[in-house]
Tab-separated table of N, CA and C in Angstrom:
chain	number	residue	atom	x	y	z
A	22	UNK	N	73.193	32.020	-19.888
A	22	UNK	CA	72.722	30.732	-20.359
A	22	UNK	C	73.354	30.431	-21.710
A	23	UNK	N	73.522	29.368	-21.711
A	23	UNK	CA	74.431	28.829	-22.866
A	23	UNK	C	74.235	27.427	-23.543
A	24	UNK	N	74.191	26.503	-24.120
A	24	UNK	CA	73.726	25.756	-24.974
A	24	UNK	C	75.356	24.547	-25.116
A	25	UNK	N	75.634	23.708	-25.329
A	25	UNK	CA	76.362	22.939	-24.757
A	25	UNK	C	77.165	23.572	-26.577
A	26	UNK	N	76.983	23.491	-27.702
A	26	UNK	CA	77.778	23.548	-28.283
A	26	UNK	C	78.034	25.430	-28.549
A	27	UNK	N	77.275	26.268	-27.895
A	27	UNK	CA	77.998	27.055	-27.744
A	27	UNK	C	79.436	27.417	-26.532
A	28	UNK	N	79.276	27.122	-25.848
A	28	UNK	CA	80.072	25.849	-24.915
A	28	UNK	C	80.987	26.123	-25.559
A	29	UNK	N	81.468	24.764	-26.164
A	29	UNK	CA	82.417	24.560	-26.948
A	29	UNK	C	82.766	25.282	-27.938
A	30	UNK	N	81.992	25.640	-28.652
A	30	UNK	CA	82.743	26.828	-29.681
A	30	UNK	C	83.483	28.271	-29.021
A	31	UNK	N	82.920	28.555	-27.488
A	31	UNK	CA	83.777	29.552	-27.217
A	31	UNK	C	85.057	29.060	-26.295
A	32	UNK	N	85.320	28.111	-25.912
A	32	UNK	CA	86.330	27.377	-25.366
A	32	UNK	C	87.054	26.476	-26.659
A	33	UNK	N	86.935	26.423	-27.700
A	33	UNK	CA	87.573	26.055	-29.015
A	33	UNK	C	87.909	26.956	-29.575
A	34	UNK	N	86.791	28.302	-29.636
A	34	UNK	CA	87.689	29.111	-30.301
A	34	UNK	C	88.578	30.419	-29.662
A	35	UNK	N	88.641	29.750	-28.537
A	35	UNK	CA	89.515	30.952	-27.817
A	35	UNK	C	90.962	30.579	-27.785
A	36	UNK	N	91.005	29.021	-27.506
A	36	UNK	CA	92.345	28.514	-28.096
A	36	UNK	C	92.947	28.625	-29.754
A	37	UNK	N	91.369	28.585	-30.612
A	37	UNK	CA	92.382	28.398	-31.724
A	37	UNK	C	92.721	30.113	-31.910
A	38	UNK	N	92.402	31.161	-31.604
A	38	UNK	CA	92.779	32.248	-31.643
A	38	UNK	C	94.571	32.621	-30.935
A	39	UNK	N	94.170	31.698	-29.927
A	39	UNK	CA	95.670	32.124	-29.201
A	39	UNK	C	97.064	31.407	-30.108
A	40	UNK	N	96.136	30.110	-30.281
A	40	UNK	CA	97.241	29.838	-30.736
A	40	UNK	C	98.077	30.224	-32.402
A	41	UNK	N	96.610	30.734	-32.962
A	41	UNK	CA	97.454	31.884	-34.062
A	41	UNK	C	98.518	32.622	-33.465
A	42	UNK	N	97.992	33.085	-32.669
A	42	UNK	CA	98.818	34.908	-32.187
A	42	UNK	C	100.153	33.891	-31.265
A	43	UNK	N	100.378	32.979	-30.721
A	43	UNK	CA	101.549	32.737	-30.712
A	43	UNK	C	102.754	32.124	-31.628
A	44	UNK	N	103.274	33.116	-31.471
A	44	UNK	CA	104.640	32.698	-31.996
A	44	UNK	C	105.393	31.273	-31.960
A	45	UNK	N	105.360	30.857	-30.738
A	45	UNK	CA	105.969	29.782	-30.373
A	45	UNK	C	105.371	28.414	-31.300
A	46	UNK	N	104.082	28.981	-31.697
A	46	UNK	CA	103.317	28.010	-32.158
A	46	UNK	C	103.234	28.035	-33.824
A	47	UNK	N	103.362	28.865	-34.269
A	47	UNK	CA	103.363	29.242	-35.948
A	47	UNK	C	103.991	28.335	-36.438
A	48	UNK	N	103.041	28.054	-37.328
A	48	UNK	CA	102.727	26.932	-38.379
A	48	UNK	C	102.884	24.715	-37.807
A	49	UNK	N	102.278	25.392	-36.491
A	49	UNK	CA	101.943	24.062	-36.143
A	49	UNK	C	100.384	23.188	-36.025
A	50	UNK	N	100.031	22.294	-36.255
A	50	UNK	CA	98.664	22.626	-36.492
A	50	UNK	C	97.911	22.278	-35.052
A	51	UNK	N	96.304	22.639	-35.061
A	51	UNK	CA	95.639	22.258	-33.597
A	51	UNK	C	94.601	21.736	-34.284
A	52	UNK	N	94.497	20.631	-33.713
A	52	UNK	CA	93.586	19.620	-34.273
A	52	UNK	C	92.641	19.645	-32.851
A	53	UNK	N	91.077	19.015	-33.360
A	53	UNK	CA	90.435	18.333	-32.218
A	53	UNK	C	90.315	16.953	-32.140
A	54	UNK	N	89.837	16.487	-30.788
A	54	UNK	CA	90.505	15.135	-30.429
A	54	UNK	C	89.597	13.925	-31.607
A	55	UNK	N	89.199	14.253	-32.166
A	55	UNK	CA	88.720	13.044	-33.204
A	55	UNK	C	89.258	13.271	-34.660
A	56	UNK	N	90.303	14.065	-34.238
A	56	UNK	CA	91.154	14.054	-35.819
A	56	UNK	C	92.032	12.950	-36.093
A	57	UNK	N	91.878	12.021	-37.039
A	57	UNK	CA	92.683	10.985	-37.390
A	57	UNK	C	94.152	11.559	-37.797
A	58	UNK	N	94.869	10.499	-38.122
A	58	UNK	CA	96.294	10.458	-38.138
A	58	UNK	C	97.128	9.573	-39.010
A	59	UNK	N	97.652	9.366	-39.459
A	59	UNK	CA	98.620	7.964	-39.982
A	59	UNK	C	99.642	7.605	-39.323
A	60	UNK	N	100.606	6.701	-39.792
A	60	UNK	CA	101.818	7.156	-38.781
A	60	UNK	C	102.944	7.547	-39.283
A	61	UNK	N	102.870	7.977	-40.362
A	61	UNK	CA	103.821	8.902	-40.892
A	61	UNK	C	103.820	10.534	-40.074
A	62	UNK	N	102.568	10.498	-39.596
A	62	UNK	CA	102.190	11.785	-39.013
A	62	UNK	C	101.872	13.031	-39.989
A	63	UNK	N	100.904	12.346	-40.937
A	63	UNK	CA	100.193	13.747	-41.202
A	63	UNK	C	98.709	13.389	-40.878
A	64	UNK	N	98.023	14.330	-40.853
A	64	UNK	CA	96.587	14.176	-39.954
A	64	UNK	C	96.075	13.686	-41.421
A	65	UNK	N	94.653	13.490	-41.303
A	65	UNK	CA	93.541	13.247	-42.547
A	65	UNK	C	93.438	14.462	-43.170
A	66	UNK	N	93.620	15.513	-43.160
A	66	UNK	CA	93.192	17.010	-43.398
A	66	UNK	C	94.514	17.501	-43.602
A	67	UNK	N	95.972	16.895	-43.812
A	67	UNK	CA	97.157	17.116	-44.501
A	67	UNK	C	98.011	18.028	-44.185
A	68	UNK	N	97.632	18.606	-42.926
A	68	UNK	CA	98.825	19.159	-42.015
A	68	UNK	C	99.680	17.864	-41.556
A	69	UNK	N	100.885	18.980	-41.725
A	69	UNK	CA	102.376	17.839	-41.174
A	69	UNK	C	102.301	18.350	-39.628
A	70	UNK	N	102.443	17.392	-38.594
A	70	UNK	CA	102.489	17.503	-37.718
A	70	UNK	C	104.176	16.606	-37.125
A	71	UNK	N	105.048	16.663	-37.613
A	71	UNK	CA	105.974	16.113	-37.462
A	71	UNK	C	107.062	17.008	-36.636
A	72	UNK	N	106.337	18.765	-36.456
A	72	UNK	CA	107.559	19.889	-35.643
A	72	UNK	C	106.599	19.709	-34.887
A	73	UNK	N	105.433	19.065	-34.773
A	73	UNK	CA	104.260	18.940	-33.530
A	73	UNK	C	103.000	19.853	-33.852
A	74	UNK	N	102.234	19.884	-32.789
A	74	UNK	CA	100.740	19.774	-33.296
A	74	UNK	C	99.870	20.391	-31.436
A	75	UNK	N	98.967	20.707	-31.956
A	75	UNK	CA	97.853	20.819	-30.472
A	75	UNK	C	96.876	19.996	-30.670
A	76	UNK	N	96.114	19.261	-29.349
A	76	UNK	CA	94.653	18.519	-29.440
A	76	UNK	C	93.924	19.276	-28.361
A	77	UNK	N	92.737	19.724	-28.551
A	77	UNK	CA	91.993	20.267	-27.910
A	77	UNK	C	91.049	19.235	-27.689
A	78	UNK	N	90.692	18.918	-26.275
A	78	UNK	CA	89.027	18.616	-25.737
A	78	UNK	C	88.566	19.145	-24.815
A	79	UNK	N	87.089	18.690	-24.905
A	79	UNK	CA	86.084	18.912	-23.635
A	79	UNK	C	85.708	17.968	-23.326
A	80	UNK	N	85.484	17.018	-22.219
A	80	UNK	CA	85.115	15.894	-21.748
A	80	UNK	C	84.354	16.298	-20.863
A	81	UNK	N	82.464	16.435	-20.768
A	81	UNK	CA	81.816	16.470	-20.038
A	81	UNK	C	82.327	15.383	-18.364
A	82	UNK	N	82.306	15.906	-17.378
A	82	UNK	CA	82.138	15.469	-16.305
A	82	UNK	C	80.635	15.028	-15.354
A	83	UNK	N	79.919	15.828	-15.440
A	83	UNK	CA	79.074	16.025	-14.440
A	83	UNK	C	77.708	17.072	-15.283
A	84	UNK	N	76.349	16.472	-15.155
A	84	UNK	CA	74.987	17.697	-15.006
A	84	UNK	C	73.809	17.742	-14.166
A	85	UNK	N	73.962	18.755	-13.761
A	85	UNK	CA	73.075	18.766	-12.951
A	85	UNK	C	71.452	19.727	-13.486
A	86	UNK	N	70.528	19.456	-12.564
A	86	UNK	CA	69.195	20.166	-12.979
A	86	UNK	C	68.823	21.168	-11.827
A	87	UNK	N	69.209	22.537	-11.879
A	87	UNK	CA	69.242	23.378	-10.509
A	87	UNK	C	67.628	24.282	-9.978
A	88	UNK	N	66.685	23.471	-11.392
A	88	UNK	CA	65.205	24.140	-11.268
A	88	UNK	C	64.156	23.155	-11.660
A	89	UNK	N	63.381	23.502	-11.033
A	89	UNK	CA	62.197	22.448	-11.755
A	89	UNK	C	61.307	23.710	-12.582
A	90	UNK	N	60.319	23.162	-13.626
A	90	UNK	CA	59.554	24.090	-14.014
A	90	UNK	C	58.964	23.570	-15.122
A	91	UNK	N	58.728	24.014	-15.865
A	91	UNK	CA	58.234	23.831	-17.716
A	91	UNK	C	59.389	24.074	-18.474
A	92	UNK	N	59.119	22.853	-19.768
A	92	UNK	CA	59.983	22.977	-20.693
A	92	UNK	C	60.175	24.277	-20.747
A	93	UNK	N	61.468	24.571	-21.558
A	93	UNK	CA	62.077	26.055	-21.643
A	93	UNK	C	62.246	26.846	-20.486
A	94	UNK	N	61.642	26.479	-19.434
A	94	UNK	CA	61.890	27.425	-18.501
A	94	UNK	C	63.371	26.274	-17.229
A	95	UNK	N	63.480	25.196	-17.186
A	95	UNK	CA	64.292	24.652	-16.458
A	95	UNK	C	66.007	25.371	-16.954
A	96	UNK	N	66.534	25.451	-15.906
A	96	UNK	CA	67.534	25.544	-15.734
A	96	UNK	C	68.677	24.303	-15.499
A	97	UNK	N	69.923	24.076	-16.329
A	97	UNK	CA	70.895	22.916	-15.760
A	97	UNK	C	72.266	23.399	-15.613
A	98	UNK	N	72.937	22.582	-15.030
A	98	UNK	CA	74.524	23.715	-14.977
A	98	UNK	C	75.314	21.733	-15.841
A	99	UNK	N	76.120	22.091	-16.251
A	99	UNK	CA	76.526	21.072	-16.884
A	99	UNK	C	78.520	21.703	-16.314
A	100	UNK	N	79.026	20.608	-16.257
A	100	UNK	CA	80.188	20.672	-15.561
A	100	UNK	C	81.311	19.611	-16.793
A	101	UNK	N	82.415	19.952	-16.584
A	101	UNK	CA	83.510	19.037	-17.457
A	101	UNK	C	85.199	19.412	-17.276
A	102	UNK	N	85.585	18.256	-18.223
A	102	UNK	CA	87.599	19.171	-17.778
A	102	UNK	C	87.767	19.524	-19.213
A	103	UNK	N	88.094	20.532	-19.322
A	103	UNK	CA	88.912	20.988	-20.594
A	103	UNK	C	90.440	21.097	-20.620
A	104	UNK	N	91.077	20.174	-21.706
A	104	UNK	CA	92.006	19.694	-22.016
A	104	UNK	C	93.046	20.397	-23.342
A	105	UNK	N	93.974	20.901	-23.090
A	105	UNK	CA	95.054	21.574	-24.206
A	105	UNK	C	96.118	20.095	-24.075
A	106	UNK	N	96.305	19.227	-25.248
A	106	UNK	CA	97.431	18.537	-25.416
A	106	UNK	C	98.973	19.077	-26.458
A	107	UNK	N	100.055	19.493	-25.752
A	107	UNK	CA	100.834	20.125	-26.351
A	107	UNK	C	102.212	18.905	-27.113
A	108	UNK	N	101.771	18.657	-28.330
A	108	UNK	CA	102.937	17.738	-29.128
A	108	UNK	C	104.168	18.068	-29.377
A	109	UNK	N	105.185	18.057	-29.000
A	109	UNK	CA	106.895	18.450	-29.338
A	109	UNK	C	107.665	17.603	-29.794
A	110	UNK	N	108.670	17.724	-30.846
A	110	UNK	CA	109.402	16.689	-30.768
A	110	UNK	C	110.528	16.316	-29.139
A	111	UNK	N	110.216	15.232	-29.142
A	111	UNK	CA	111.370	15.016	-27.824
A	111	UNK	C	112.569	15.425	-28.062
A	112	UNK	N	113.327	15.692	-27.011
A	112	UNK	CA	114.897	16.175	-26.943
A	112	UNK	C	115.237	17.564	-26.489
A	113	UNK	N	113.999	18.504	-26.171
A	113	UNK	CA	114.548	19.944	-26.048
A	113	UNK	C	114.464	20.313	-24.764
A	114	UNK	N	113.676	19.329	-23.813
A	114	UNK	CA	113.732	19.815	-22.550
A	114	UNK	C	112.385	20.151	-22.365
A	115	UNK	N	111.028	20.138	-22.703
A	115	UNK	CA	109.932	20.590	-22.894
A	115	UNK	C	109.833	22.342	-23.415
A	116	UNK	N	111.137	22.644	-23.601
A	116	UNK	CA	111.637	24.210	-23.774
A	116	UNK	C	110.065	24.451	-24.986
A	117	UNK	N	110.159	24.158	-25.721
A	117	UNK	CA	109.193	24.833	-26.922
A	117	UNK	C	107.406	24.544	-26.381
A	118	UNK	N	107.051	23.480	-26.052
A	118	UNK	CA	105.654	22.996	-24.849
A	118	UNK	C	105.530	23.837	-24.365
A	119	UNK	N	106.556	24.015	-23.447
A	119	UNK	CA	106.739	24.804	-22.277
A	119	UNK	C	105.499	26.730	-22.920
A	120	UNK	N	106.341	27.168	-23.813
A	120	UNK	CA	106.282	28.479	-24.539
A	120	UNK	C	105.167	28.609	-25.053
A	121	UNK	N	104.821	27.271	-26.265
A	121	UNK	CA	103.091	26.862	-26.293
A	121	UNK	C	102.359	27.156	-24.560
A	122	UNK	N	102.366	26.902	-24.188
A	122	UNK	CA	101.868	26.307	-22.735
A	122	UNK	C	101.359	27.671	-22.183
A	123	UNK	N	102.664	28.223	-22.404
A	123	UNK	CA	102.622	29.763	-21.331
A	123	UNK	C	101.216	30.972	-21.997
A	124	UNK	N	101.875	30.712	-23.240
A	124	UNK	CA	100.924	31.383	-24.345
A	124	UNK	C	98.952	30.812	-24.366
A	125	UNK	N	99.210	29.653	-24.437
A	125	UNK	CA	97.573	28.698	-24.092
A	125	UNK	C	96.938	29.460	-22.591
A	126	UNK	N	97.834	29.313	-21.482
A	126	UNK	CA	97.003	29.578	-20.320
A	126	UNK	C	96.148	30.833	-20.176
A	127	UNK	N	97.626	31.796	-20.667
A	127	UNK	CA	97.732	33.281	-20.807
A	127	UNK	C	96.211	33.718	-21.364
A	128	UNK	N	95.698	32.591	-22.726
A	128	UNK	CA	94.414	33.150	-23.116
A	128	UNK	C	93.449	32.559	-22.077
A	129	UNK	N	93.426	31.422	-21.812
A	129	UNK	CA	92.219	30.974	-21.104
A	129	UNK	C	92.371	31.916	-19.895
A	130	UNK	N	93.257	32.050	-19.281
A	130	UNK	CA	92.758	33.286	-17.853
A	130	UNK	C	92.175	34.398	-18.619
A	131	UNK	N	92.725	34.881	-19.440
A	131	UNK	CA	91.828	35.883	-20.155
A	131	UNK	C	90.502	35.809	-20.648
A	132	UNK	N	89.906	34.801	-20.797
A	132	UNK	CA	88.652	34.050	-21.291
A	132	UNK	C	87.439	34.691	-20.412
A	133	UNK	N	86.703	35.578	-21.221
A	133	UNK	CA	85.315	35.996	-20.264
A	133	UNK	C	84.181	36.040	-21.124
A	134	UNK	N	83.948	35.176	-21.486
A	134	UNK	CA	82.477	34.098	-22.163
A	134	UNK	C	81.703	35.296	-21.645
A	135	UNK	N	81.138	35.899	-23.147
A	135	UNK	CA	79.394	36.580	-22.829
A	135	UNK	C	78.264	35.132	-22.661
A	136	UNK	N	78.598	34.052	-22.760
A	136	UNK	CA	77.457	32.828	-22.789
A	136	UNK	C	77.326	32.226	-21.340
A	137	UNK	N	78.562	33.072	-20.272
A	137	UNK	CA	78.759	32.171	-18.930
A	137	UNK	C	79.442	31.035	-18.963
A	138	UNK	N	80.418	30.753	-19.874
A	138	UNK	CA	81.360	29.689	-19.398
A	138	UNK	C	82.685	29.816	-18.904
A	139	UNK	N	82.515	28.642	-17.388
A	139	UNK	CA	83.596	29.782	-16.980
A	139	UNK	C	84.689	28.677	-16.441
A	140	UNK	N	85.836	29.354	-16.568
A	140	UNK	CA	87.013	28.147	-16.290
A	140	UNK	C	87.712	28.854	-15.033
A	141	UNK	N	87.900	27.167	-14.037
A	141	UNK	CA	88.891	27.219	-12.874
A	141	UNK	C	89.758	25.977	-12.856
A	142	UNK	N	90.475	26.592	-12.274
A	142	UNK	CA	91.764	26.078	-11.587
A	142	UNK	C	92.536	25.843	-12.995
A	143	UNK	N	93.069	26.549	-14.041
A	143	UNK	CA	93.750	25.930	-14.866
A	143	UNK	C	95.252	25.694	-14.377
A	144	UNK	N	95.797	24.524	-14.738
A	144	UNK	CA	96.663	24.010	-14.815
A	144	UNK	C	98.427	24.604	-14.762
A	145	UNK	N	99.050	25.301	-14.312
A	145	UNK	CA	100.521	25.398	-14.882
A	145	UNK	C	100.563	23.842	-16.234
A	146	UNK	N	101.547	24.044	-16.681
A	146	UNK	CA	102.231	23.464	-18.067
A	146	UNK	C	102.676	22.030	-17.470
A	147	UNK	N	102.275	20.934	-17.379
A	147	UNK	CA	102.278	19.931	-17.178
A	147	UNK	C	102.899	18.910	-17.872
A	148	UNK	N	104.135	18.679	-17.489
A	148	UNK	CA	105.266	17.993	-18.318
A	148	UNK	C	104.513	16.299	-18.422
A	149	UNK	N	103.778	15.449	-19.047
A	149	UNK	CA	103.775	14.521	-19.291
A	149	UNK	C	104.194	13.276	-20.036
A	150	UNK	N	105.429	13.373	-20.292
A	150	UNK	CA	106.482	12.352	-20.714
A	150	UNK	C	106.545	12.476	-21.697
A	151	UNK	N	106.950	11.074	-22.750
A	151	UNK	CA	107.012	11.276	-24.287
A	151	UNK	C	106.038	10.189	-24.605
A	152	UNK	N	105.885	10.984	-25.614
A	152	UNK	CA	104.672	10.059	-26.602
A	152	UNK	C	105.202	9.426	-27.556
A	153	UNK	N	105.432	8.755	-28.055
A	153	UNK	CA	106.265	8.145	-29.377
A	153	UNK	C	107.483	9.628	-29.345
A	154	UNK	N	107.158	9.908	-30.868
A	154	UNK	CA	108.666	11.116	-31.353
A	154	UNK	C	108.330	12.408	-30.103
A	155	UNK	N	107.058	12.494	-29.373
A	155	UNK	CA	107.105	13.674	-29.110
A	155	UNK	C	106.923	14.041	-27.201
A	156	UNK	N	107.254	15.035	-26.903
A	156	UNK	CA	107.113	14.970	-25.485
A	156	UNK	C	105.761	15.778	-25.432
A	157	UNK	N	105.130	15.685	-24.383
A	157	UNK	CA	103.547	15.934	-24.584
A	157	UNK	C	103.734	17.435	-23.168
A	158	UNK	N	103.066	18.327	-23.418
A	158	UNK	CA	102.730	19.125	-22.038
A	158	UNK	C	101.219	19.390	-22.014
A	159	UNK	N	100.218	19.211	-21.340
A	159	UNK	CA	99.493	18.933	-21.062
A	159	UNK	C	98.832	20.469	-20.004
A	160	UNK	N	97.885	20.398	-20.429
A	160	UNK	CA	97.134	21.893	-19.393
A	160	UNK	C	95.631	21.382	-19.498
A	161	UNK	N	94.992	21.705	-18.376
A	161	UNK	CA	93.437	21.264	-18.006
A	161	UNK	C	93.122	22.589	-17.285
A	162	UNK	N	91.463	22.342	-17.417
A	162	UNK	CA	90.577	23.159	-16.400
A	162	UNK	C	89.323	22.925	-16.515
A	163	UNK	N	88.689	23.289	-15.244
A	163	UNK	CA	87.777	22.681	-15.155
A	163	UNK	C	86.819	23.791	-15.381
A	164	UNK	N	85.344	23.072	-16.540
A	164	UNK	CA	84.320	24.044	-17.130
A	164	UNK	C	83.188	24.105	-16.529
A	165	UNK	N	82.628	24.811	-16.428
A	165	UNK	CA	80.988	24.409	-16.116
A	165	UNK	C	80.580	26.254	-16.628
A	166	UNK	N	78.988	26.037	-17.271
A	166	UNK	CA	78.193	26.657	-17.655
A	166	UNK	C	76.810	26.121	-17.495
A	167	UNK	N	75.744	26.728	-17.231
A	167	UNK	CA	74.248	26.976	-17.281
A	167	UNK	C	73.453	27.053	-18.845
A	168	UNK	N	72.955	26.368	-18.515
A	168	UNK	CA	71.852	25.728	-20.114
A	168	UNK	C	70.096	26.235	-19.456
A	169	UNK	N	69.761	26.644	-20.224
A	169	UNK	CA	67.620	26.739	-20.299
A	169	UNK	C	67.409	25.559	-21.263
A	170	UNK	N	66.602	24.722	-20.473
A	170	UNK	CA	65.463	23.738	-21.470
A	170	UNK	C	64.216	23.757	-21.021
């Protein structure tokens, strides 16, 4: 049983761990998706994101209620897609995404939540075009975990 923002803190911080320990990724920053921007491209919080950057979300999908009972004792399973957005500058072929990408999945298959959150079907590295300066690769999966209220 798990609590929606523990949830997220172990699916936030399992990425921002990986993406220390990769290489491919050093000294790029990972922002979450309500981090502002300018368009010079440095965030509000003054990382240069101009060699590129990560956005992490969780976008609830779906909850369900799998018990009836008394407060504290109900059970819900709450369902969603979790989202890795990979920023590059365009021109390399997605070659450097790509390496981010490999490194991102690598942790989430590894991912075994003591809270029960649990991820399927993640994504291969998902070439999604260019974004302004940058070509984007893109990885999803889908979450769901169990809550007590």
């Amino acid at each position: 049983m798990t609590s929606t923002s523990e949830a997220v803190d172990a699916l936030f911080g399992a990425v921002v761990t990986a993406w220390g320990l990769s290489a491919s990724a050093t000294g790029l920053p990972l922002e979450y998706a309500d981090v502002k921007a300018d368009p010079a491209g440095e965030s509000v919080d003054g990382n240069n994101r101009t060699l590129g950057y990560g956005r992490v979300t969780l976008n609830h999908t779906a909850g369900l209620q799998g018990t009836m009972g008394n407060v504290g004792n109900r059970q819900f399973s709450s369902n969603g897609i979790f989202t890795i957005q990979i920023f590059t500058p365009a021109g390399d072929g997605y070659t450097l995404g790509r390496a981010i990408g490999s490194d991102m999945i690598t942790a989430l298959r590894a991912l075994r939540s003591p809270n029960g959150v649990s991820l399927n079907n993640i994504s291969p590295p998902l070439e999604s075009g260019i974004t302004g300066a940058y070509s984007m690769i893109l990885i999803t999966a889908d979450v769901s975990y169990r809550e007590r209220a």
